[in-house]
Tab-separated table of C-alpha atoms in Angstrom:
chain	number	residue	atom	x	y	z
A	14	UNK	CA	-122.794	-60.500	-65.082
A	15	UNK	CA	-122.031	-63.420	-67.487
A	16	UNK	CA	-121.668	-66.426	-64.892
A	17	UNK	CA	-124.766	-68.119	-64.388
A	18	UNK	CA	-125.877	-69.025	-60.874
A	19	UNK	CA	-127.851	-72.104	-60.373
A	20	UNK	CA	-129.735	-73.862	-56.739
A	21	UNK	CA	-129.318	-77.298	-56.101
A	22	UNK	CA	-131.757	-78.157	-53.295
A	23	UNK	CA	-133.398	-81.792	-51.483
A	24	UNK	CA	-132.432	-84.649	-49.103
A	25	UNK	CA	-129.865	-85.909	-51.592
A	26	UNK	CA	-128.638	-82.690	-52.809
A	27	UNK	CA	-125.274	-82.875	-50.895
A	28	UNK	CA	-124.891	-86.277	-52.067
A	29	UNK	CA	-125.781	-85.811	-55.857
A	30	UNK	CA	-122.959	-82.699	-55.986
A	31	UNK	CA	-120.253	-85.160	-54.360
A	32	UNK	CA	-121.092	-87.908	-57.346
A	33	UNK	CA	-120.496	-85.614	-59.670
A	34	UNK	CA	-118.077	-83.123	-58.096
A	35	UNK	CA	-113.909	-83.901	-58.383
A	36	UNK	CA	-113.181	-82.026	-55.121
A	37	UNK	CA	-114.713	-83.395	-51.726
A	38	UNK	CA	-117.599	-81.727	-50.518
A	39	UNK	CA	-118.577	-83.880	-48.142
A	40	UNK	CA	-117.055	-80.952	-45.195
A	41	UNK	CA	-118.090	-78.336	-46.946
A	42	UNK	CA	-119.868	-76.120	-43.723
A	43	UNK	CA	-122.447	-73.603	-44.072
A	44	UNK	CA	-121.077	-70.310	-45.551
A	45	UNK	CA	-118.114	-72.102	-47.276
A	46	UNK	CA	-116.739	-71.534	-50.622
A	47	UNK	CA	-115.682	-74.572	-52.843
A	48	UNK	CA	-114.282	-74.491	-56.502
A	49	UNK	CA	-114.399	-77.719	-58.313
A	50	UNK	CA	-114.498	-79.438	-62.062
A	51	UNK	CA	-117.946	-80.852	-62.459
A	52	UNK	CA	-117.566	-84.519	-64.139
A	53	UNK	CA	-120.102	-86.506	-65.895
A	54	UNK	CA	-120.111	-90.432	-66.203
A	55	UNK	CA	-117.068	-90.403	-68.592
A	56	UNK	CA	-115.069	-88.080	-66.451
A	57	UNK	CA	-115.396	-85.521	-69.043
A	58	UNK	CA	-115.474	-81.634	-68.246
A	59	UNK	CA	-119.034	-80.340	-67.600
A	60	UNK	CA	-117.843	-77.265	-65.850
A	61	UNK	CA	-115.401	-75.569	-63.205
A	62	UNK	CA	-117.974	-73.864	-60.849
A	63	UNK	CA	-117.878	-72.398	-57.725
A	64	UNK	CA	-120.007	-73.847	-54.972
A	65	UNK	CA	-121.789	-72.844	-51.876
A	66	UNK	CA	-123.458	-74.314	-49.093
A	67	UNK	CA	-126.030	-72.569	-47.776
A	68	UNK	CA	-128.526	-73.177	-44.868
A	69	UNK	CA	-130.579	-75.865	-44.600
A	70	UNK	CA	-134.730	-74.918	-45.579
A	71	UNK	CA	-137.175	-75.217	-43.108
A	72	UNK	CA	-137.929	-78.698	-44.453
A	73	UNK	CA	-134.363	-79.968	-43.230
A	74	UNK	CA	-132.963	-80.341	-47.227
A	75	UNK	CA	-129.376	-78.910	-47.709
A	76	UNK	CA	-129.461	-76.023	-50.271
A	77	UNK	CA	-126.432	-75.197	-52.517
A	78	UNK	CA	-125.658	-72.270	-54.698
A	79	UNK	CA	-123.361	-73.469	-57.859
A	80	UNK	CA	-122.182	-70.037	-59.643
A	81	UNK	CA	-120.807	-71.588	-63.499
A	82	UNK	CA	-118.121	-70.368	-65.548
A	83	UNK	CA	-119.330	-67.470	-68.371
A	84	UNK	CA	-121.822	-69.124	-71.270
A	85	UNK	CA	-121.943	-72.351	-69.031
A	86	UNK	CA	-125.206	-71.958	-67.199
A	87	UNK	CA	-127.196	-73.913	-69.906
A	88	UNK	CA	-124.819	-76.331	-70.193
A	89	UNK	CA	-124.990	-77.382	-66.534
A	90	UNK	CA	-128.578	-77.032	-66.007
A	91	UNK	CA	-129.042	-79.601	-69.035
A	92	UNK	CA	-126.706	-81.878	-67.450
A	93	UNK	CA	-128.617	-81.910	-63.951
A	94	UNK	CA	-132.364	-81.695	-65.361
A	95	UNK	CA	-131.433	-84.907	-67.119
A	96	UNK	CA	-129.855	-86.809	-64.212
A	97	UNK	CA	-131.170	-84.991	-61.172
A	98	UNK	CA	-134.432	-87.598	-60.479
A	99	UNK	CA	-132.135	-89.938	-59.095
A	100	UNK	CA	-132.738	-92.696	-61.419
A	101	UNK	CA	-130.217	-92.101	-63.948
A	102	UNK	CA	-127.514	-93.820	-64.590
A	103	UNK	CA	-123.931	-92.785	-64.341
A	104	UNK	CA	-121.600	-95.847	-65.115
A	105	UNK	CA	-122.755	-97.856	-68.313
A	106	UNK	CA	-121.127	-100.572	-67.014
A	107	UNK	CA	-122.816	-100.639	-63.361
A	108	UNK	CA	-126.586	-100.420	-63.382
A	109	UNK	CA	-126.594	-99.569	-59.671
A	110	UNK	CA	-124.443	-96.418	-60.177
A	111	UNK	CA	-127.154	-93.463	-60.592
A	112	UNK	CA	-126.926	-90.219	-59.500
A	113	UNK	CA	-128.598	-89.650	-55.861
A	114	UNK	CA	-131.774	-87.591	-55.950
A	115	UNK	CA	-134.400	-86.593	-56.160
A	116	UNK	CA	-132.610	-82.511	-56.281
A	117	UNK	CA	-134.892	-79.787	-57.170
A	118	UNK	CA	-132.268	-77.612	-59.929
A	119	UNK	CA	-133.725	-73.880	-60.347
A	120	UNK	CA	-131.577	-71.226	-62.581
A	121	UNK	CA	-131.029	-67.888	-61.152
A	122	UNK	CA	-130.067	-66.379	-63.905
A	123	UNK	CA	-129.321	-67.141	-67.657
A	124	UNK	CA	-126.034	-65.304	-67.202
A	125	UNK	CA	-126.190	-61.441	-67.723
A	126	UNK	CA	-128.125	-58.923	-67.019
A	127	UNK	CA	-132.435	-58.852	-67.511
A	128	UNK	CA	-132.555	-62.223	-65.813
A	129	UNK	CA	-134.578	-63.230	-63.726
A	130	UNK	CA	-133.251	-63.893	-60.098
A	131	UNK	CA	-129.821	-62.790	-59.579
A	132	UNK	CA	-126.758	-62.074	-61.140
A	133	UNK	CA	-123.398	-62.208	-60.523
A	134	UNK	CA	-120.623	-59.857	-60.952
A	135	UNK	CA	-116.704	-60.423	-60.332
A	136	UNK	CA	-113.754	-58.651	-58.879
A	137	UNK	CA	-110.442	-59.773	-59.294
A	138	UNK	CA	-106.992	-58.284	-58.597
A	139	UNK	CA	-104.580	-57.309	-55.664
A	140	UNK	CA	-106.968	-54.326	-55.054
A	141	UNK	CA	-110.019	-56.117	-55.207
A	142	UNK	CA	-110.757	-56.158	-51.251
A	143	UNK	CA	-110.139	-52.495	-50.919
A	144	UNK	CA	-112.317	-51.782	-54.073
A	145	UNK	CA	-114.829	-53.674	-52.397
A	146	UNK	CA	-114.950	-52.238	-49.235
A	147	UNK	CA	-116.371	-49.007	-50.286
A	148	UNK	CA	-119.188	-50.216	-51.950
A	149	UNK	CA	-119.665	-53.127	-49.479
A	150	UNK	CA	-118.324	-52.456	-45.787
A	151	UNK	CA	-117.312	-55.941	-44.457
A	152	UNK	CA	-117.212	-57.718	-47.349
A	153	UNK	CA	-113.524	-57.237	-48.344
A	154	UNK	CA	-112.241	-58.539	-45.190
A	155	UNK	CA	-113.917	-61.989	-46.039
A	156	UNK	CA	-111.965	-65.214	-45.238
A	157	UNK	CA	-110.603	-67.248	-48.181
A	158	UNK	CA	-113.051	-69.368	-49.690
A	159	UNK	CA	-116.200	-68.462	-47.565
A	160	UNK	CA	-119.240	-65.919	-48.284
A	161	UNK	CA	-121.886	-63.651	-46.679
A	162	UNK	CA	-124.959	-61.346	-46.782
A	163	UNK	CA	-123.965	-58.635	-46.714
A	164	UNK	CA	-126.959	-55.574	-47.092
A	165	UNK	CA	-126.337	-52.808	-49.170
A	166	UNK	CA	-128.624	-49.818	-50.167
A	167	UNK	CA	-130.541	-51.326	-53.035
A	168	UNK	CA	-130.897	-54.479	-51.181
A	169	UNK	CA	-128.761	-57.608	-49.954
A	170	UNK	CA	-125.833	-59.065	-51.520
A	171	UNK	CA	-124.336	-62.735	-51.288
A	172	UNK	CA	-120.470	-61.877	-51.805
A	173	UNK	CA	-118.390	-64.898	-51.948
A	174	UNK	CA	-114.652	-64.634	-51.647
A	175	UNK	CA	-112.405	-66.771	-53.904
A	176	UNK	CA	-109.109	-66.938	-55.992
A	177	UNK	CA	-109.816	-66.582	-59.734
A	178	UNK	CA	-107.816	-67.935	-62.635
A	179	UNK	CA	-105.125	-68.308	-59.916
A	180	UNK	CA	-105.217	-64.395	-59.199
A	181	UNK	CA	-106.367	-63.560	-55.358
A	182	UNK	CA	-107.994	-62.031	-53.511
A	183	UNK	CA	-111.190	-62.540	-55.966
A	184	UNK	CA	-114.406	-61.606	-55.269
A	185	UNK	CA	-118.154	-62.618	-56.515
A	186	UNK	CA	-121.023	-60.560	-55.878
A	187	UNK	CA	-124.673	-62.253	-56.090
A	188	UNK	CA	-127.214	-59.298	-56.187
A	189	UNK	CA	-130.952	-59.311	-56.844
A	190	UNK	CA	-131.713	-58.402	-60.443
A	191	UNK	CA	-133.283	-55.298	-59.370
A	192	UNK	CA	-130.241	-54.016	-57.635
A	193	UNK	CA	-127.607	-55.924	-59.852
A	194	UNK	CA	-127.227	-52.420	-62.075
A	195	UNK	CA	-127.153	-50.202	-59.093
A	196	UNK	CA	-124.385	-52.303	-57.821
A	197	UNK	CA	-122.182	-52.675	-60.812
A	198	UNK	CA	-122.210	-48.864	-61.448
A	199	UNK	CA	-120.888	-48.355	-57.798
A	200	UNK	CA	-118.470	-51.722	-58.305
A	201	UNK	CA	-117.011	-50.276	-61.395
A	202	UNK	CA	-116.713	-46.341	-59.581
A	203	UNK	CA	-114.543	-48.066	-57.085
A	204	UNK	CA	-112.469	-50.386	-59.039
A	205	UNK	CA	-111.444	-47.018	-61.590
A	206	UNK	CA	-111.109	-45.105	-58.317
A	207	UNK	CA	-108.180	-47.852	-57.574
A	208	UNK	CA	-106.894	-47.856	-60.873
A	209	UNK	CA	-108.834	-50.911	-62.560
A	210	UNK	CA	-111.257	-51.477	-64.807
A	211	UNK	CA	-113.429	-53.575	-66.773
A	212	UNK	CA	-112.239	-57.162	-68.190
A	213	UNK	CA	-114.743	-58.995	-71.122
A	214	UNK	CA	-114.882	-62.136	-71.548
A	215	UNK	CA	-112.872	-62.671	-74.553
A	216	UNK	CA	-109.954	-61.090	-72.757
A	217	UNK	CA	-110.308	-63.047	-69.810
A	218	UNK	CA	-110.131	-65.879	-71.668
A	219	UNK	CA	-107.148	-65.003	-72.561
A	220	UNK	CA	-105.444	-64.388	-69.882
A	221	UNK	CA	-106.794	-67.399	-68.314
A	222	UNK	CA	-104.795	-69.503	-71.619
A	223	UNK	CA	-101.337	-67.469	-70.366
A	224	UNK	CA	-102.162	-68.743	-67.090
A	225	UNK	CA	-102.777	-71.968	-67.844
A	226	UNK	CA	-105.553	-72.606	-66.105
């Protein structure tokens, strides 16, 4: 529950991701899965998030769900409250280069559990699909890179299918925080009943450093 999930929504919010996103977005359908580095004016590292397009609101504005690394919420939701009014600048040397907007940026969560919105919880490994399966039927047979609601008893679940740290298949689960409890207990049941278990953060990390990525 330690990646933080953020909304990105408005006329310009497709076009305000793309400025700042390294990977094109630009055919990025609904219900697809994109990971990409998040770069500020200097090209410098802001984040390596996961992002999702999600159906347009009943006011015609494209709506995106960005889920951040662990500890990076606050970090990107700085970043975008301070250049998401689409007058700020994002060259120094080019006074015309700002950042499309207006984008209305809400936090789901602060990363973890107790807040408010949702939270999101990972599984990763070559038994992650079958895992997932029991506690979600459907979700495990996902396509690369796309995601789905997906109800479950508790409530409904956006799972998002991915590759992790270059591990696959990966899986993210984006649960109400209500339900988010109920559905890591039965998450974690599964993944022992296949022989896993729990990963923190700090070893992770480290296995993300022997991977290199």
């Amino acid at each position: 529950g330690d990646h933080g999930i953020l909304t990105v929504r408005g006329a310009r919010a497709a076009a305000c991701l793309q400025t700042v996103a390294a990977a094109d977005l630009t055919a990025l359908a609904v219900g697809q899965v994109r990971r990409t580095a998040l770069l500020d004016g200097d090209a410098g590292l802001i984040d390596d998030v996961l992002v999702l397009r999600n159906p347009q609101d009943a006011w015609g504005q494209d709506q995106f769900t960005l889920v951040t690394s662990p500890g990076r919420v606050h970090a990107v939701a700085r970043w975008f409250d301070a250049h998401s009014d689409g007058f700020a600048c994002f060259d120094d040397d080019d006074v015309y280069a700002k950042v499309p907007g207006p984008v209305v940026v809400a936090r789901q969560n602060a990363g973890g559990f107790g807040a408010l919105g949702r939270t999101a919880l990972a599984l990763v490994g070559p038994d992650a699909a079958k895992a997932l399966a029991k506690v979600l039927p459907g979700a495990g047979d996902l396509p690369a890179d796309t995601a789905r609601e997906i109800p479950w008893k508790e409530g409904r679940v956006t799972a998002l299918r991915t590759t992790l740290w270059g591990v696959a298949p990966a899986f993210l689960l984006l649960a109400e925080e209500a339900s988010a409890r109920g559905l890591w207990q039965d998450a974690l049941a599964a993944v022992k009943a296949a022989g896993g278990g729990l990963l923190g953060v700090d070893a992770r990390t480290k296995l993300r450093k022997a991977a290199g990525s």
